[in-house]
Short mmCIF file of C-alpha atoms and ligand atoms in Angstrom, two decimals:
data_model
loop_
_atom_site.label_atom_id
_atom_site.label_comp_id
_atom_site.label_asym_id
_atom_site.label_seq_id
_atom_site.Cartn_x
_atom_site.Cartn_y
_atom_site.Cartn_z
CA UNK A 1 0.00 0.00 0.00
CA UNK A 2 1.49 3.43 -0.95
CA UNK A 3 1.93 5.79 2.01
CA UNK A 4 0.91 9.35 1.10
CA UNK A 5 3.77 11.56 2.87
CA UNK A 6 3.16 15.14 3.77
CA UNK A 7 5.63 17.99 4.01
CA UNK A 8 4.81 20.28 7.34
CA UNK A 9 4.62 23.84 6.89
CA UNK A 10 7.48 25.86 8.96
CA UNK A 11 7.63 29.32 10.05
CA UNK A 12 8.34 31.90 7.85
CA UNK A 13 10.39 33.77 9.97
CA UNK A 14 12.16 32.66 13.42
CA UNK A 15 13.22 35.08 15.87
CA UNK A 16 17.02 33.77 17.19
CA UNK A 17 17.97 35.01 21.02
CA UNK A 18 21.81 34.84 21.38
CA UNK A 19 22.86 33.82 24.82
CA UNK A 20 26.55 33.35 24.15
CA UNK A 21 27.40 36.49 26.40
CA UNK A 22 25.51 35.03 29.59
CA UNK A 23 25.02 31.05 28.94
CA UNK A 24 28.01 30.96 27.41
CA UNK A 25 30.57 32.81 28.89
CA UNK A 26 29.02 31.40 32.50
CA UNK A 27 30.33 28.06 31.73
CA UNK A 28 33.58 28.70 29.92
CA UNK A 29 36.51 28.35 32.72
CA UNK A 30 38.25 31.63 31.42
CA UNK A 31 36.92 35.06 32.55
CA UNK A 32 36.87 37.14 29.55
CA UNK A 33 38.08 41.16 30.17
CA UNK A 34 35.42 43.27 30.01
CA UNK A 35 36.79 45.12 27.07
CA UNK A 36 36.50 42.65 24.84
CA UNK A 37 33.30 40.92 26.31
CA UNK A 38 31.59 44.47 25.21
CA UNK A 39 33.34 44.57 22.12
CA UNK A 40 31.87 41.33 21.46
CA UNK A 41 28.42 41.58 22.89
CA UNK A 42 28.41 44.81 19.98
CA UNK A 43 29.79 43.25 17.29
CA UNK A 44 26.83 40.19 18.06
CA UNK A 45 24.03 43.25 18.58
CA UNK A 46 24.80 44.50 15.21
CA UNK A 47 24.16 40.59 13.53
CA UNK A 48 20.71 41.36 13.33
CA UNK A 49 19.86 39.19 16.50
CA UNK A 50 16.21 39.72 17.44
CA UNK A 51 17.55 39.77 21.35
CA UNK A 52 20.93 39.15 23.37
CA UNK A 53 21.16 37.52 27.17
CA UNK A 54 23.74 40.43 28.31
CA UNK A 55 25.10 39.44 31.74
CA UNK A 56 23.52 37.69 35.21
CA UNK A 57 23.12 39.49 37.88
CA UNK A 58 24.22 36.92 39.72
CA UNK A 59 26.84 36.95 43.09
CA UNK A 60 30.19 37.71 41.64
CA UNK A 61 31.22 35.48 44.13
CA UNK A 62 29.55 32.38 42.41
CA UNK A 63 29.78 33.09 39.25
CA UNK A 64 33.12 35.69 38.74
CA UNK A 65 32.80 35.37 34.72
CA UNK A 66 29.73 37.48 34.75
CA UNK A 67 30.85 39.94 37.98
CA UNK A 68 31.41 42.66 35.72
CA UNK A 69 27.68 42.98 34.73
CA UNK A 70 27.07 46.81 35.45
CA UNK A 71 30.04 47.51 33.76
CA UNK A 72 29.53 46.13 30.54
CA UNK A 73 25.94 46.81 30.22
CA UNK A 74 26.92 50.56 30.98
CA UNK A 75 29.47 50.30 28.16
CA UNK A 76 27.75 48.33 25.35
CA UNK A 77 26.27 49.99 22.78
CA UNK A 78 23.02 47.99 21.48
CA UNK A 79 20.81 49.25 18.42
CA UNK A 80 17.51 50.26 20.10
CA UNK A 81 15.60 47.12 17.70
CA UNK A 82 17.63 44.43 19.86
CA UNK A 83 16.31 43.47 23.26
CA UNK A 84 18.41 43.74 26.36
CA UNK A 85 18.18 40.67 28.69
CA UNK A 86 19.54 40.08 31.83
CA UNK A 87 19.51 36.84 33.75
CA UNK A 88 18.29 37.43 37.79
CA UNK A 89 18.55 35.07 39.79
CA UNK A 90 16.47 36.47 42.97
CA UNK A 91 15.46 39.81 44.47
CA UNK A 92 19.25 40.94 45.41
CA UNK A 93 19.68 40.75 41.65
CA UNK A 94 16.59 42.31 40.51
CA UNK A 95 17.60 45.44 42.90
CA UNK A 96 21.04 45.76 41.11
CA UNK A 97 19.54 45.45 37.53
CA UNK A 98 16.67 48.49 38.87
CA UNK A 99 19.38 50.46 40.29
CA UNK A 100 21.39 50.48 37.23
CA UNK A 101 18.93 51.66 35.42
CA UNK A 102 17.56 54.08 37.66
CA UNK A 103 21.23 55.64 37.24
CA UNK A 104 20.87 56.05 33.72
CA UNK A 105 23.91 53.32 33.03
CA UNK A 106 22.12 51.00 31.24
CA UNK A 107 19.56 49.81 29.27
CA UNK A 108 17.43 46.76 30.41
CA UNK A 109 14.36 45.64 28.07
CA UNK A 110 14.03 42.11 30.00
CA UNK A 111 14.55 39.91 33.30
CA UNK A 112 15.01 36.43 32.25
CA UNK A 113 14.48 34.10 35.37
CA UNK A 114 14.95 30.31 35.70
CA UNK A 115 14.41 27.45 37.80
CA UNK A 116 14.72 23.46 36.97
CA UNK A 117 12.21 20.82 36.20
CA UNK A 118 13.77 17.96 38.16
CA UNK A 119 14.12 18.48 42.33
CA UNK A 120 17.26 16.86 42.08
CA UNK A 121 18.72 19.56 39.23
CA UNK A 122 16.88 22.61 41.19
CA UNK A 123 19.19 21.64 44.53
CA UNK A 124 21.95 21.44 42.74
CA UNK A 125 22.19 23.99 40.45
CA UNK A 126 20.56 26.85 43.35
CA UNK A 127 20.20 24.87 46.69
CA UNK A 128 16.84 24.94 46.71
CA UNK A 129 13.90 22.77 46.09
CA UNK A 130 11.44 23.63 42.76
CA UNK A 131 8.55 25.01 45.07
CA UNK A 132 11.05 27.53 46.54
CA UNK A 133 12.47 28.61 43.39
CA UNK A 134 9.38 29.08 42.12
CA UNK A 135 7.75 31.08 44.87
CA UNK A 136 11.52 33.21 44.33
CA UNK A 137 11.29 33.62 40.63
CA UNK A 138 7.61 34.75 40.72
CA UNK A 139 8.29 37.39 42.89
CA UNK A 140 10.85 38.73 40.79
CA UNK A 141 8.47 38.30 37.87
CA UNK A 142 5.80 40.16 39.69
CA UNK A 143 8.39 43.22 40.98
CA UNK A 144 9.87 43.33 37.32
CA UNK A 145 6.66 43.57 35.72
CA UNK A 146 5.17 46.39 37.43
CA UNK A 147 8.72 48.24 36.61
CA UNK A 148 8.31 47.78 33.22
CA UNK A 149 10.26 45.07 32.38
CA UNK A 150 9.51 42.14 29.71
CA UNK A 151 9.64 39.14 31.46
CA UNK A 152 10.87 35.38 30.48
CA UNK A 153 11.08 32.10 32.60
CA UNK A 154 13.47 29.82 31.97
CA UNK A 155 12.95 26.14 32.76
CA UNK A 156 15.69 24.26 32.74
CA UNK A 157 16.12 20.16 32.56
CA UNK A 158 12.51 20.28 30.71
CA UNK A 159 13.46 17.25 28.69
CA UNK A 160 15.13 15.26 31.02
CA UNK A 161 17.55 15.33 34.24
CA UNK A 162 21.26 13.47 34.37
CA UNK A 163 19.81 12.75 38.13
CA UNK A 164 16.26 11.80 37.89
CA UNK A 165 16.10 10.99 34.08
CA UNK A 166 12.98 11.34 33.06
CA UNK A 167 10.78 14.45 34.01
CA UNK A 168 7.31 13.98 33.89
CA UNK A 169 5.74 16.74 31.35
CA UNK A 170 3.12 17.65 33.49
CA UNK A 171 5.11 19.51 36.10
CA UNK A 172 7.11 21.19 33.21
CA UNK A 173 3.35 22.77 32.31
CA UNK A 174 2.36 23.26 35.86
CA UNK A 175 5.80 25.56 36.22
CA UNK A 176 4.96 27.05 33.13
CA UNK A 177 1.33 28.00 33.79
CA UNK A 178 2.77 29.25 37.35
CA UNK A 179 5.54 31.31 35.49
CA UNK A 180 3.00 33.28 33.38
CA UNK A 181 0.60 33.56 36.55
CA UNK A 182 2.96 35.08 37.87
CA UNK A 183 3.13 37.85 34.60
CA UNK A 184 5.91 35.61 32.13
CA UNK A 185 5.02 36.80 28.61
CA UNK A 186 7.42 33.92 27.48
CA UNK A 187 8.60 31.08 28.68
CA UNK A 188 11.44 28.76 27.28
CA UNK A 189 11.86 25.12 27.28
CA UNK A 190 15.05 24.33 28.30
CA UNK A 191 17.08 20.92 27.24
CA UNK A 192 19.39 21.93 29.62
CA UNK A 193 21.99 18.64 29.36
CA UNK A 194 20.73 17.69 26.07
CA UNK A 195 18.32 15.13 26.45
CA UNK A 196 15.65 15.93 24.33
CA UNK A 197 14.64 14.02 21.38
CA UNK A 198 12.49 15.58 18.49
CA UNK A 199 9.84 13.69 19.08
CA UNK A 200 9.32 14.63 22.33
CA UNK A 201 10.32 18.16 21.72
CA UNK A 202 7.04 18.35 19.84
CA UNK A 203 4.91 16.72 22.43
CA UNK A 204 6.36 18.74 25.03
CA UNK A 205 5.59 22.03 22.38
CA UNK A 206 2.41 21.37 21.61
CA UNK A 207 1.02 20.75 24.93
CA UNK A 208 2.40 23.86 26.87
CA UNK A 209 0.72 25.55 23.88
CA UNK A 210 -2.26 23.73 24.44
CA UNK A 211 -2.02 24.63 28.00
CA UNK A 212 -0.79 28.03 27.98
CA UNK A 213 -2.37 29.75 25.27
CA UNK A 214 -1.72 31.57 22.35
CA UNK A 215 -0.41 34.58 23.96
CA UNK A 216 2.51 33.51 25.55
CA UNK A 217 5.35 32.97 23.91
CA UNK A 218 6.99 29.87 23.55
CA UNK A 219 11.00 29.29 22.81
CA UNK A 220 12.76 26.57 22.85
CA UNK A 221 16.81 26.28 24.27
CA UNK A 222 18.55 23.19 23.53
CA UNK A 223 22.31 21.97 24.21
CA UNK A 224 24.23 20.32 21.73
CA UNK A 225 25.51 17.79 24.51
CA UNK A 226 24.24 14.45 21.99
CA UNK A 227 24.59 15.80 18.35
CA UNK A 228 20.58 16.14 18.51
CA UNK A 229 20.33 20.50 18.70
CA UNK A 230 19.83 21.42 15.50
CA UNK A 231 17.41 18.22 15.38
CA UNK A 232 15.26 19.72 17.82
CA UNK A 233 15.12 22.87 16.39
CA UNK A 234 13.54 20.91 13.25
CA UNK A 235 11.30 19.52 15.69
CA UNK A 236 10.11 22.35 16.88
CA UNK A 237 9.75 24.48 14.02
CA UNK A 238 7.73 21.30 12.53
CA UNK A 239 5.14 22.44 15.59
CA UNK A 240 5.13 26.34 14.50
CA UNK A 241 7.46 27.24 17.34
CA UNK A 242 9.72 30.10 15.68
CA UNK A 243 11.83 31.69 18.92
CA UNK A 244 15.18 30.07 19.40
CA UNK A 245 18.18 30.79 21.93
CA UNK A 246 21.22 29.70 20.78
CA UNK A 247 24.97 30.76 21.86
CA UNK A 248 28.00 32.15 19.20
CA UNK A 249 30.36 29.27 18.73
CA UNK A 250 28.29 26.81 20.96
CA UNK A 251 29.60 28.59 23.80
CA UNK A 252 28.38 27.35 27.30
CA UNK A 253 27.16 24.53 28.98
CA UNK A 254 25.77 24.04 32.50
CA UNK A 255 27.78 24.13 36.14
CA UNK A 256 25.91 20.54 37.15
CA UNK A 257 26.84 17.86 36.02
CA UNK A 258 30.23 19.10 35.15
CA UNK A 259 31.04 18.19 31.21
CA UNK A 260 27.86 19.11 29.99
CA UNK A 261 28.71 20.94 26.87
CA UNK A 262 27.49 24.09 25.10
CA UNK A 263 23.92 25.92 23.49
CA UNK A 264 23.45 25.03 20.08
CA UNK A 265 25.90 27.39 17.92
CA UNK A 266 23.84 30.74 16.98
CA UNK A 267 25.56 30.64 13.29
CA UNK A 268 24.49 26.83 13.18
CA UNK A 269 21.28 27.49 13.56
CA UNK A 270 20.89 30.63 11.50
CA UNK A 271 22.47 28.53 8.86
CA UNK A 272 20.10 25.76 9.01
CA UNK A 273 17.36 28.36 9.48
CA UNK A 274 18.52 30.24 5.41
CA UNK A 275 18.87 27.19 3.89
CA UNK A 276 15.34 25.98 4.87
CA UNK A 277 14.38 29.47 3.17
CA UNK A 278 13.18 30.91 7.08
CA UNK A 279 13.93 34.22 7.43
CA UNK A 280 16.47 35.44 10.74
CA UNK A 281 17.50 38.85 9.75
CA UNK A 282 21.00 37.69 10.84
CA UNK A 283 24.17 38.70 9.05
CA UNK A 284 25.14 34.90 8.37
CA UNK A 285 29.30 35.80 7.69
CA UNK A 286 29.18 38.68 10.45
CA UNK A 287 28.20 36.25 13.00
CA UNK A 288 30.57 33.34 11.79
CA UNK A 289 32.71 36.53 12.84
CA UNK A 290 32.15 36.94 16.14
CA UNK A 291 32.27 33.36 16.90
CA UNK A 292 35.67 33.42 15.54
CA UNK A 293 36.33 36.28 17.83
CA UNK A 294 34.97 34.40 20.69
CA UNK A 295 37.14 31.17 19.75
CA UNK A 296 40.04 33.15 19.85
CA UNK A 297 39.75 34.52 23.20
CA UNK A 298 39.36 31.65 24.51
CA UNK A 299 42.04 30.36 22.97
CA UNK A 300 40.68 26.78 22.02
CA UNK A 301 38.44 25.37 19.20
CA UNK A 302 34.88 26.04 19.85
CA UNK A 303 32.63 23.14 18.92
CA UNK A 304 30.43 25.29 16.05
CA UNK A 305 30.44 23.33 12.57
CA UNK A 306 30.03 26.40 10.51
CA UNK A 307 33.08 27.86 11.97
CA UNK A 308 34.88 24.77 10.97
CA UNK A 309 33.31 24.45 7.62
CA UNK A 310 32.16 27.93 6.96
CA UNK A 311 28.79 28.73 4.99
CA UNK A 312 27.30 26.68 2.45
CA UNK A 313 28.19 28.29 -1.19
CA UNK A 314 25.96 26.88 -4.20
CA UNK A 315 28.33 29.36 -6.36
CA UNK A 316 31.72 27.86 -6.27
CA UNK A 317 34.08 30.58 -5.09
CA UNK A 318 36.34 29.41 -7.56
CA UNK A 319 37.04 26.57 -10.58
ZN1 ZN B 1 21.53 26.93 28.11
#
């Protein structure tokens, strides 16, 4: 019997979130100078990303890549059509990303919070169990939203913990529906250690939509850690899903369990994203730049193909 095979529909255009400057450079060992981390965090602004994940304010003391947050968001200059993110972790945070605006230093558009699926993931990565976090990271929602800000939750292991294995979907959505309670305009599905499979990327997809609505808006943020990223991002786009986060040079990874490796690479996905004929408004070749900025101050290869291999060229450069 002949099988009648369909092709789905994808976006027409995908809006890609670079985290490289916060996701990444959190989980690299070397602490970049802040020079250069603004120098890059421009040079990625002017790509044509939609949004970029600037710092955390997080303790300098646990995390001393990202201490010099103030600084660099007072020193980067971002075109106003790119959305300023900053990862906060808590309340102490929230008050240093208000008072450095307040001072005219910087410009903030959006508080990204996060918390983990998995109990086991949550304690680890924050010392604290899920409800906590959660009670935590809506009150920062609530204070950021009636300052202004946009807001985003992050949650993290959504696909499956390296502790518990599998997470049961149905507290991912009860998060989620507790996140934009709580005044989230977005949340993002996070395959923190990269567990996900496309398959269940699209169940996962389809019922938070199902669940939370058409007004919220859903992103997806996988890890490269199997080979499956850019497979995911297939998946999702196959269930109409067109917001990405993704990190220069598949910078990153996560601080538990150590050796979990990087975002998907931002000029990876972009280039997956032009051949499929989806619009990104990203300069392809400027941001194989930066990543080749941000693989030489770190000194090592970075694990982005298209850095290796460069863009695809139907026109032979030469014969
Ligand atoms: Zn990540």
């Amino acid at each position: 019997m002949a099988r009648s095979l369909s092709v789905p529909s994808l976006p027409a255009a995908v809006s890609v979130r670079e985290v490289g400057p916060r996701d990444g450079l959190q989980n690299e060992p070397e602490v970049i100078a802040t020079v250069e981390k603004v120098a890059l965090i421009e040079a990625l602004a002017a790509t044509g990303v939609a949004r970029i994940e600037v710092s955390s304010f997080v303790s300098p003391r646990r995390i001393p890549q990202l201490a010099d947050a103030e600084e660099v968001l007072s020193a980067a200059a971002i075109p106003v059509g790119v959305l300023v993110s900053v990862l906060v972790p808590n309340r102490r945070g929230l008050e240093r990303a208000l008072a450095l605006r307040e001072r005219g230093e910087g410009r903030i558009d959006q508080v990204t919070v996060f918390l983990s699926a998995s109990e086991t993931h949550n304690r680890k990565n924050v010392n604290a169990p899920v409800a906590a976090s959660l009670a935590a990271v809506s009150s920062v929602i609530e204070a950021s939203r009636s300052e202004g800000l946009r807001c985003e939750g992050v949650i993290s292991t959504a696909f499956g913990c390296p502790y518990e294995g599998h997470v049961d979907p149905r507290s991912v959505l009860a998060i989620a529906r507790h996140l934009v309670d709580a005044g989230a305009q977005e949340v993002a599905l996070a395959d923190t250690t990269g567990m996900a499979n496309p398959r269940q990327v699209q169940s996962l997809f389809v019922a938070a939509r199902e669940a939370l609505g058409g007004e919220v808006e859903l992103t997806a943020h996988f890890h490269n850690t199997r080979g499956a990223g850019l497979a995911n991002v297939l998946g999702a786009l196959q269930v109409g899903i067109d917001s990405f986060e993704s990190s220069v040079g598949e910078l990153g990874g996560c601080p538990v369990p150590p050796g979990a490796t990087g975002n998907i690479a931002s000029e990876d996905l972009v280039s997956m994203l032009s051949e499929l004929d989806i619009r990104t408004g990203v300069d392809l070749d400027a941001l194989i730049a930066c990543a080749a900025r941000a693989q030489e101050l770190l000194g090592r290869p970075l694990g982005s193909h298209l850095l290796r291999a460069g863009p695809v060229r139907w026109v032979p450069e030469e014969l």
